[in-house]
């Protein structure tokens, strides 16, 4: 057993609904994934993280689970699941499941029971509270506190039968579990053990930093221009979070042998906190997903109030996390997932002349940092944001609710709201995986649940797999470099040319070997003072992303979106 095997591993996220549809119903499924296992092997990834496939009413595309021990029939059966797991394992690829235990679906039997009466034994499994200040249930302002839900509206839903409200940080169909109750925790650990006994290799833990709440659930401050109070200080990094994570580790992983991976999704987590969560001596999680770099373009009004991000801000932020987790802890490295707009459109340039180069440059700077890189399906093809035309083109609950609240309740300008959705909506990441130039991008023979990005005729796997200069080929090389290079897996990180406004450059060093990554994250040529990179004159180029990168040295200039990697023995 090698406890830090994931230092040289790359994880690939599959969002099953949008990956591949085997039966023509327009929704991706497990057999669709099975049909593309060779593709994943060709790319060279070590781990697949599978977004939820459990039974669900799909209010939030499966992040609302009604049975943790069932496969949703939309996705397939346990036979399909076992075949998928065996197919991955036989290719040397591990499977990490999504663990969504901050909340369940309101259709989960636990919640149905909990809601059934005030004295039901499971009443305390969720956060039930009486109306505020003796107000009548349902009366304006009667919610137990002023928190807003992540998907618009209040974080409380009234249950008329018992006259009490339940807490839901996400949709009203995602009631929050009460982790204060030891029975809840035992039920979760049991379920995790059940999946591990089935052969899975770990968990990505959805909003796991929200599971411990300040039990008084105090009102939050109302930020300017917002309708609701901010409960974050009271539900994130709560008083018992470390205790719960240590208990989980003890009950689920401590007694097992094998190479597992645990990654906690932690919106808003700071470096200081992340050091604690990922310190191996504390036995909590292997790594966390932090959000600072993907929140840099959020303006004062949040994600829908987006603003441009400079290369300086982006690299300084990432470098800060590199340094922060250098001695204790470990970084997860990601640009994309099913909640984020596509990186080539966000921090790159998705116009035809720059799309491939900027996708490769961004991939290069991410993959060669210290940490475990995550690739989100389609990122390896340079898939871009989607030219959504009308609100009817969207499917995501967060997007649809925001539009209704902003336009219908707050009276914001519909065209401006649409423009923000086009840049920021989670649906940018959720259109069908682009397999080929066939109708619906080769994702389905039926009608896809969400329209494919029309650029699939040019951007697709079939066109890229065998093209040596494709984004896919570049990602494959990056993954291969991580596998073969101890410097990449284990080296120190030092930012160089730190104040350069276009270049993201850093040096990795390990046991006398050094690697220089030099990337121009802009569409203009970049010049720099080569004396700042003294000692690199004769270094060998190991990777470049432009046709003519072959002969490039450390010369003082870098082409638009060019990324160069040099090695010094
Ligand atoms: O996301 C948690 C989270 O905080 C976000 O990134 C969130 O999606 C939000 O939209 C911010 O704007 C996780 C899942 O990844 C997400 O898909 C789920 O909707 C959410 O939890 C609830 O389970």
XYZ file of C-alpha atoms in Angstrom, residues 25-342:
318
model
C -33.367 8.068 -24.342
C -31.267 11.226 -24.559
C -29.683 10.784 -21.115
C -26.217 9.378 -20.555
C -25.947 6.061 -18.707
C -23.546 3.489 -17.279
C -23.432 1.410 -20.457
C -22.492 4.577 -22.298
C -19.492 4.947 -20.000
C -18.603 1.264 -20.487
C -18.511 1.854 -24.243
C -15.874 4.544 -23.786
C -13.486 2.901 -21.334
C -10.823 2.540 -24.000
C -11.012 6.281 -24.541
C -10.238 6.902 -20.867
C -7.388 4.425 -21.004
C -6.027 6.110 -24.111
C -6.042 9.448 -22.284
C -4.142 7.742 -19.487
C -6.109 8.756 -16.404
C -5.709 6.817 -13.165
C -9.025 7.477 -11.466
C -12.585 8.164 -12.546
C -14.754 10.284 -10.259
C -18.347 9.514 -11.111
C -20.953 12.176 -10.328
C -24.049 10.702 -8.634
C -25.741 7.690 -10.226
C -27.975 6.867 -7.249
C -31.776 6.821 -7.229
C -32.946 10.413 -7.404
C -35.869 12.605 -8.484
C -33.214 14.673 -10.317
C -34.220 18.059 -9.002
C -30.469 18.843 -9.014
C -29.324 16.196 -11.519
C -28.748 13.483 -8.952
C -27.270 15.607 -6.140
C -30.654 14.968 -4.481
C -30.497 11.291 -3.534
C -33.535 9.225 -2.560
C -31.694 5.916 -2.092
C -27.938 5.711 -1.514
C -27.904 1.982 -2.218
C -29.724 1.960 -5.548
C -28.688 2.862 -9.080
C -31.137 5.195 -10.760
C -32.884 3.257 -13.558
C -32.116 6.209 -15.847
C -28.454 5.216 -15.575
C -28.772 1.423 -15.487
C -28.588 -1.503 -13.085
C -26.171 -3.009 -10.589
C -25.058 -5.423 -13.297
C -24.048 -2.430 -15.384
C -22.333 -0.893 -12.387
C -20.337 -4.038 -11.627
C -19.334 -4.310 -15.260
C -18.211 -0.689 -15.261
C -16.174 -1.181 -12.090
C -14.559 -4.351 -13.446
C -13.865 -2.656 -16.791
C -12.125 0.232 -15.053
C -10.151 -1.984 -12.699
C -8.973 -4.241 -15.518
C -7.541 -1.119 -17.173
C -5.824 -0.064 -13.963
C -8.278 2.774 -13.345
C -9.841 3.360 -9.922
C -13.413 4.477 -9.304
C -14.286 7.237 -6.861
C -17.955 7.756 -6.056
C -19.729 11.004 -5.275
C -20.803 11.139 -1.641
C -23.668 13.581 -1.110
C -24.427 13.518 2.605
C -24.908 17.127 3.626
C -28.463 16.590 2.413
C -30.723 13.929 0.940
C -33.681 14.215 -1.390
C -36.988 15.080 0.266
C -38.096 11.772 -1.282
C -35.531 9.764 0.682
C -37.370 7.451 3.144
C -35.399 9.047 6.003
C -36.936 12.418 5.231
C -40.378 11.027 4.471
C -40.341 9.446 7.936
C -38.849 12.514 9.550
C -41.588 14.691 8.086
C -44.388 12.329 9.031
C -44.913 13.617 12.596
C -43.380 15.760 15.323
C -42.485 12.695 17.373
C -41.257 10.377 14.644
C -37.979 8.732 15.767
C -36.262 10.234 12.691
C -37.628 13.750 13.335
C -34.208 14.839 14.558
C -32.391 13.490 11.469
C -33.037 16.841 9.745
C -33.113 20.487 10.878
C -36.726 21.174 11.861
C -37.559 24.500 13.504
C -40.706 26.340 14.588
C -41.716 29.614 12.922
C -39.765 32.633 14.181
C -40.991 34.673 17.181
C -44.319 32.937 17.550
C -45.370 33.868 14.012
C -47.868 31.774 12.112
C -46.492 29.058 9.824
C -46.233 30.446 6.311
C -46.586 34.071 7.428
C -44.204 36.504 5.711
C -40.903 36.463 7.582
C -41.829 33.427 9.677
C -38.787 31.442 8.484
C -36.682 30.389 11.498
C -33.741 32.496 10.279
C -32.878 34.778 7.352
C -30.559 32.459 5.393
C -30.917 32.176 1.628
C -30.598 28.943 -0.310
C -27.760 28.514 -2.836
C -30.470 28.134 -5.463
C -32.422 31.357 -4.680
C -35.222 31.886 -2.194
C -35.069 31.215 1.543
C -33.186 28.221 2.970
C -36.367 27.090 4.744
C -39.424 25.237 3.566
C -42.632 24.981 5.537
C -44.164 21.557 6.061
C -47.859 22.425 6.525
C -48.707 19.074 8.141
C -46.540 19.668 11.221
C -46.365 23.466 11.044
C -42.545 23.462 11.145
C -39.872 24.468 8.671
C -36.922 22.377 7.500
C -33.522 23.716 6.497
C -32.281 23.289 2.923
C -29.053 25.063 1.970
C -29.698 23.988 -1.629
C -33.105 23.313 -3.241
C -36.246 22.664 -1.204
C -35.936 19.090 -2.450
C -32.519 18.813 -0.716
C -33.185 18.917 3.061
C -30.003 19.129 5.182
C -29.179 16.127 7.337
C -28.579 16.768 11.030
C -25.085 15.440 11.671
C -25.430 16.248 15.371
C -27.504 13.063 15.586
C -25.155 10.059 15.945
C -27.666 7.789 14.167
C -27.324 9.913 11.041
C -23.568 9.593 11.132
C -23.686 5.832 11.645
C -26.122 5.459 8.734
C -23.750 7.390 6.480
C -20.666 5.399 7.543
C -22.567 2.151 7.005
C -23.477 3.216 3.512
C -19.891 4.232 2.727
C -18.623 0.867 3.953
C -21.228 -0.862 1.829
C -19.879 0.825 -1.319
C -16.255 0.163 -0.390
C -17.102 -3.495 0.199
C -18.495 -3.478 -3.316
C -15.064 -2.469 -4.576
C -15.055 1.294 -5.095
C -11.855 3.200 -4.357
C -12.961 6.298 -2.499
C -15.243 9.292 -2.398
C -15.537 12.861 -3.567
C -17.496 14.434 -0.735
C -20.068 17.010 -1.779
C -20.037 20.256 0.288
C -18.554 18.258 3.146
C -17.514 21.455 4.955
C -21.205 22.256 5.517
C -22.106 19.186 7.605
C -21.476 20.754 11.029
C -23.683 23.737 11.816
C -23.847 26.173 14.713
C -26.935 24.561 16.228
C -28.602 27.863 17.154
C -28.692 28.661 13.406
C -28.326 32.436 13.948
C -29.356 35.065 11.379
C -26.652 36.084 8.919
C -25.697 39.510 7.639
C -27.599 40.648 4.559
C -25.060 41.775 1.935
C -25.960 44.958 0.013
C -28.402 44.299 -2.820
C -29.240 40.781 -1.597
C -32.564 39.431 -0.399
C -31.278 37.000 2.235
C -28.787 36.729 5.058
C -25.477 34.918 4.610
C -25.472 31.798 6.762
C -21.970 30.753 5.657
C -20.251 31.670 8.940
C -22.681 29.367 10.756
C -22.828 26.325 8.478
C -19.317 26.123 6.976
C -16.311 24.838 8.961
C -18.763 24.343 11.809
C -17.704 23.565 15.389
C -17.669 19.763 14.968
C -16.446 19.436 11.383
C -12.985 18.095 12.201
C -14.460 15.702 14.733
C -16.946 14.361 12.160
C -14.301 13.914 9.471
C -11.974 12.124 11.867
C -14.793 9.901 13.017
C -15.683 9.103 9.413
C -12.097 8.241 8.624
C -11.894 6.022 11.671
C -15.168 4.194 10.976
C -14.727 3.810 7.241
C -11.086 3.845 6.159
C -8.868 3.164 9.164
C -9.417 -0.594 9.206
C -9.017 -1.121 5.471
C -5.980 -1.834 3.391
C -5.832 -0.562 -0.157
C -5.200 2.608 -2.114
C -8.117 4.957 -1.539
C -8.740 8.564 -2.460
C -10.856 11.015 -0.500
C -11.435 14.571 -1.647
C -13.672 16.987 0.200
C -15.494 19.635 -1.788
C -15.177 22.731 0.402
C -16.543 26.004 -0.997
C -14.950 28.982 0.767
C -12.270 26.989 2.590
C -9.108 28.953 3.460
C -5.508 27.772 3.176
C -5.139 27.591 6.949
C -8.203 25.376 7.207
C -7.191 23.268 4.208
C -3.848 22.557 5.880
C -5.720 20.985 8.764
C -8.179 18.989 6.644
C -5.389 17.508 4.512
C -2.672 16.994 7.122
C -2.094 13.208 6.939
C -1.379 13.117 10.676
C -4.947 14.266 11.405
C -6.552 11.522 9.230
C -9.442 13.550 7.765
C -9.316 13.681 3.939
C -6.511 13.307 1.392
C -7.236 16.606 -0.348
C -9.916 19.260 -0.736
C -11.430 21.221 -3.590
C -10.935 24.871 -2.703
C -12.716 27.590 -4.660
C -10.594 30.748 -4.529
C -9.274 30.606 -8.098
C -12.703 29.887 -9.577
C -14.281 32.641 -7.476
C -11.825 35.340 -8.612
C -14.224 36.478 -11.326
C -17.114 36.857 -8.882
C -17.956 40.521 -8.348
C -19.599 42.066 -5.281
C -22.937 40.592 -6.423
C -21.541 37.044 -6.528
C -21.151 34.597 -9.406
C -23.737 36.290 -11.650
C -21.919 39.602 -11.272
C -18.791 38.410 -13.024
C -15.723 40.462 -13.914
C -12.494 39.850 -15.812
C -9.561 38.253 -14.000
C -5.963 39.263 -14.672
C -3.170 36.749 -15.197
C -1.463 38.324 -12.187
C -4.399 37.660 -9.896
C -4.874 34.139 -11.201
C -1.257 33.029 -10.860
C -0.734 34.758 -7.520
C -3.760 32.992 -6.144
C -2.697 29.569 -7.387
C 0.883 30.163 -6.211
C -0.401 31.110 -2.771
C -2.142 27.716 -2.514
C 0.980 25.974 -3.797
C 3.030 27.583 -1.055
C 0.328 27.209 1.566
C 0.089 23.454 1.183
C 3.771 22.881 0.431
C 4.775 21.359 3.753
C 1.506 20.123 5.210
C -1.365 18.920 3.101
C -1.973 18.501 -0.588
C -3.711 20.439 -3.372
C -6.350 19.289 -5.806
C -5.807 21.059 -9.120
C -8.814 21.855 -11.267
C -10.159 24.348 -13.773
C -13.452 22.670 -14.463
C -16.187 20.506 -13.068
C -19.937 20.182 -13.578
C -20.541 23.456 -11.682
C -18.098 25.707 -13.528
C -18.140 27.347 -16.957
C -15.576 25.977 -19.407
